[in-house]
């Protein structure tokens, strides 16, 4: 069975450069719903290159960034070493290596679909202390609504290596039910827009695990086609990728 944790090894640089962050409304929601404060300890599981971790580090939190992929983790370390609250951890959702009851909040950005839900629920319960909040964030790219978004989706479908397989895993509802159990969870969404130039769009595409990698025979023609898409749809040298930022939050048994 392939190791999903290795899917981004050759894409860490592009991931750090061009993946979107998350809207500031997330912090407001957490403050209102769970009394979240800068003094709270956060564990960011599947932290990748540290995009979500940085949101909380800027807020003043201590953040344990748990990431199994060496390339992604080292990119985060280079990016975030200046924050005194940053802790880099070689671990995974099902086995973080952290001490019990270390966290006030566990957060997951754009990674929950890779986790084994039952094992993850047990591990989150172990590392959390009451009241045991978990927040799952997901930037869901809009597939239409503008000429560029529609062209971009057609581009991805044309050049993808395993887009349909990965997209099937985006249905995280069963995993959320396993994680939160009978107590259920809250759900909301925010509008978010990422504005990119030509180089940024290239990095955004190349950061995806389901497109041809650096050594793939389709890499060069894919990038040539991407230039065509950009040339047809940019406005003053920029394009806009629109997202619905989905936020799922609740308590797990601790």
XYZ file of C-alpha atoms in Angstrom:
254
model
C 0.000 0.000 0.000
C 1.438 3.422 -0.913
C 2.484 5.727 1.924
C 0.217 8.775 1.694
C 2.557 10.755 3.946
C 5.102 10.783 1.101
C 2.791 12.324 -1.516
C 4.099 15.862 -0.952
C 7.812 15.154 -0.557
C 8.731 16.712 -3.933
C 6.145 19.501 -3.588
C 6.994 21.059 -0.224
C 8.507 24.253 -1.655
C 5.555 24.928 -3.947
C 3.154 24.073 -1.118
C 4.718 26.656 1.164
C 4.771 29.277 -1.580
C 1.275 29.013 -2.957
C -1.218 27.217 -0.741
C -3.760 29.609 0.779
C -3.868 30.498 4.443
C -7.190 30.795 6.316
C -9.449 33.808 6.925
C -9.201 35.778 10.190
C -12.846 34.986 10.954
C -11.618 31.585 12.145
C -10.087 33.201 15.239
C -13.268 35.120 15.969
C -15.315 31.941 15.709
C -12.998 30.076 18.073
C -13.031 32.899 20.611
C -16.823 33.046 20.580
C -17.527 29.309 20.527
C -14.784 27.954 22.792
C -13.274 30.913 24.628
C -10.046 30.548 22.679
C -7.177 32.752 23.907
C -3.474 33.323 23.165
C -2.566 31.374 26.311
C -4.088 28.156 24.925
C -1.791 25.395 23.675
C -2.545 24.277 20.120
C -1.585 21.019 18.428
C -1.651 21.324 14.626
C -1.875 17.784 13.253
C -0.777 17.174 9.678
C 0.814 20.612 9.865
C 2.650 20.372 6.540
C 4.687 23.486 5.782
C 3.188 25.397 8.715
C 0.539 27.504 6.998
C -2.106 26.945 9.684
C 0.445 26.834 12.497
C 1.566 30.353 11.614
C -1.974 31.671 12.037
C -1.913 30.571 15.684
C 1.704 31.547 16.317
C 0.853 35.080 15.232
C -2.025 34.961 17.695
C 0.475 34.244 20.482
C -0.232 30.545 21.027
C 2.269 27.796 21.684
C 1.891 25.425 18.729
C 3.020 21.814 18.463
C 3.223 21.222 14.696
C 2.899 17.466 14.088
C 3.984 16.345 10.616
C 5.302 12.952 9.374
C 6.767 14.120 6.056
C 10.395 15.179 6.468
C 10.469 17.653 3.567
C 7.263 19.364 4.675
C 8.358 19.461 8.308
C 11.761 20.970 7.513
C 10.120 23.608 5.331
C 7.931 24.554 8.291
C 10.947 24.688 10.577
C 12.734 27.085 8.225
C 9.614 29.196 7.933
C 8.598 29.349 11.601
C 11.788 29.085 13.633
C 11.535 32.750 14.611
C 8.359 32.208 16.642
C 9.150 31.376 20.298
C 5.998 29.260 20.631
C 6.795 26.934 17.711
C 7.470 23.243 18.417
C 8.149 20.885 15.499
C 7.142 17.250 16.057
C 7.837 14.176 13.951
C 4.535 12.347 14.345
C 1.218 11.579 12.743
C -2.461 11.886 13.596
C -2.732 8.343 14.903
C 0.500 8.575 16.952
C 1.591 12.146 17.648
C 4.329 11.148 20.169
C 3.082 13.950 22.447
C 2.440 13.617 26.166
C -1.091 13.056 27.422
C -3.272 16.104 28.113
C -0.833 18.525 26.491
C -3.306 20.451 24.310
C -6.222 22.809 24.801
C -7.192 22.636 21.135
C -6.276 20.310 18.274
C -6.511 21.818 14.798
C -6.283 20.161 11.387
C -5.925 22.112 8.156
C -6.522 20.418 4.813
C -5.310 17.008 6.053
C -8.141 15.174 7.816
C -8.988 13.053 4.771
C -5.607 11.306 5.063
C -6.204 10.147 8.664
C -7.495 6.872 10.057
C -10.523 8.254 11.893
C -10.929 5.718 14.759
C -7.211 5.769 15.652
C -7.132 9.557 15.306
C -10.110 9.952 17.648
C -8.325 7.879 20.301
C -5.115 9.884 19.933
C -6.875 13.249 20.044
C -8.696 12.158 23.201
C -5.358 11.233 24.750
C -3.491 14.478 24.025
C -6.357 16.864 24.819
C -7.309 18.171 28.218
C -10.879 19.208 29.058
C -12.968 20.553 27.425
C -11.272 18.831 24.468
C -11.907 21.020 21.432
C -11.008 19.988 17.884
C -11.219 22.303 14.874
C -11.028 20.969 11.304
C -10.427 23.562 8.560
C -10.788 23.062 4.852
C -10.272 25.490 1.972
C -12.670 24.086 -0.622
C -11.839 25.454 -4.060
C -14.870 26.600 -6.024
C -15.155 24.698 -9.271
C -17.147 27.284 -11.171
C -18.805 30.677 -11.043
C -16.187 32.514 -13.096
C -14.623 31.773 -16.466
C -11.246 31.224 -14.844
C -12.515 28.817 -12.168
C -14.253 26.717 -14.805
C -11.181 26.694 -17.048
C -8.970 25.804 -14.099
C -11.148 22.833 -13.154
C -11.072 21.568 -16.749
C -7.293 21.968 -16.685
C -6.992 19.886 -13.490
C -9.276 17.177 -14.858
C -7.218 16.994 -18.055
C -3.778 16.711 -16.461
C -4.516 14.958 -13.187
C -2.757 11.722 -12.302
C -5.320 10.587 -9.699
C -7.644 13.543 -9.093
C -10.795 11.434 -8.915
C -9.262 9.091 -6.336
C -8.134 11.956 -4.125
C -11.371 13.899 -4.588
C -13.333 10.853 -3.422
C -11.448 11.079 -0.133
C -12.603 14.659 0.368
C -15.873 13.334 1.801
C -14.859 13.690 5.437
C -18.369 13.436 6.942
C -17.957 9.779 8.054
C -14.652 10.602 9.717
C -16.147 13.612 11.473
C -18.929 11.453 12.884
C -16.347 9.009 14.172
C -14.255 11.791 15.707
C -17.027 13.727 17.420
C -19.405 10.855 18.150
C -22.887 11.368 19.509
C -22.151 14.920 20.646
C -21.950 16.044 17.031
C -20.150 19.114 15.767
C -20.697 22.662 14.623
C -20.131 23.718 11.047
C -19.757 27.050 9.305
C -18.022 28.507 6.261
C -16.352 31.728 5.189
C -15.616 33.223 1.775
C -11.932 33.381 0.944
C -10.012 34.565 -2.128
C -6.430 33.898 -3.154
C -4.865 36.277 -5.692
C -1.904 34.894 -7.650
C 0.406 35.994 -10.429
C 1.684 33.597 -13.093
C 4.447 32.174 -10.893
C 2.055 31.825 -7.983
C -0.470 29.897 -10.063
C 2.295 27.602 -11.294
C 3.344 26.880 -7.709
C -0.284 26.392 -6.668
C -0.773 23.747 -9.364
C 2.550 22.030 -8.682
C 1.767 21.801 -4.954
C -1.126 19.422 -5.649
C -0.471 15.742 -5.061
C -2.655 14.684 -7.993
C -0.812 16.464 -10.840
C 2.317 15.215 -12.637
C 5.443 15.557 -10.513
C 8.789 17.070 -11.556
C 9.981 13.945 -13.372
C 6.695 13.013 -15.053
C 6.538 13.063 -18.862
C 3.433 15.259 -18.774
C 4.962 17.937 -16.565
C 6.222 20.194 -19.388
C 3.067 20.093 -21.549
C 0.946 20.594 -18.427
C 2.816 23.778 -17.552
C 2.564 25.007 -21.133
C -1.194 24.508 -20.973
C -1.301 26.324 -17.639
C 0.349 29.332 -19.257
C -2.401 29.302 -21.881
C -5.084 29.267 -19.172
C -3.397 32.140 -17.357
C -3.005 34.202 -20.544
C -6.696 33.801 -21.385
C -8.054 34.682 -17.945
C -5.721 36.981 -16.033
C -6.683 40.546 -15.195
C -3.704 42.883 -15.003
C -1.405 39.929 -14.472
C -3.370 38.308 -11.663
C -5.994 35.589 -11.256
C -8.377 34.885 -8.385
C -8.985 31.452 -6.886
C -12.122 31.494 -4.759
C -12.701 29.175 -1.819
C -15.308 28.266 0.719
C -13.395 27.842 3.960
C -15.254 25.085 5.805
C -14.824 24.915 9.571
C -15.951 21.926 11.638
C -15.589 22.118 15.405
C -16.614 20.185 18.480
C -15.487 18.315 21.560
C -14.048 14.850 21.727
C -14.083 12.563 24.735
C -11.227 13.356 27.132
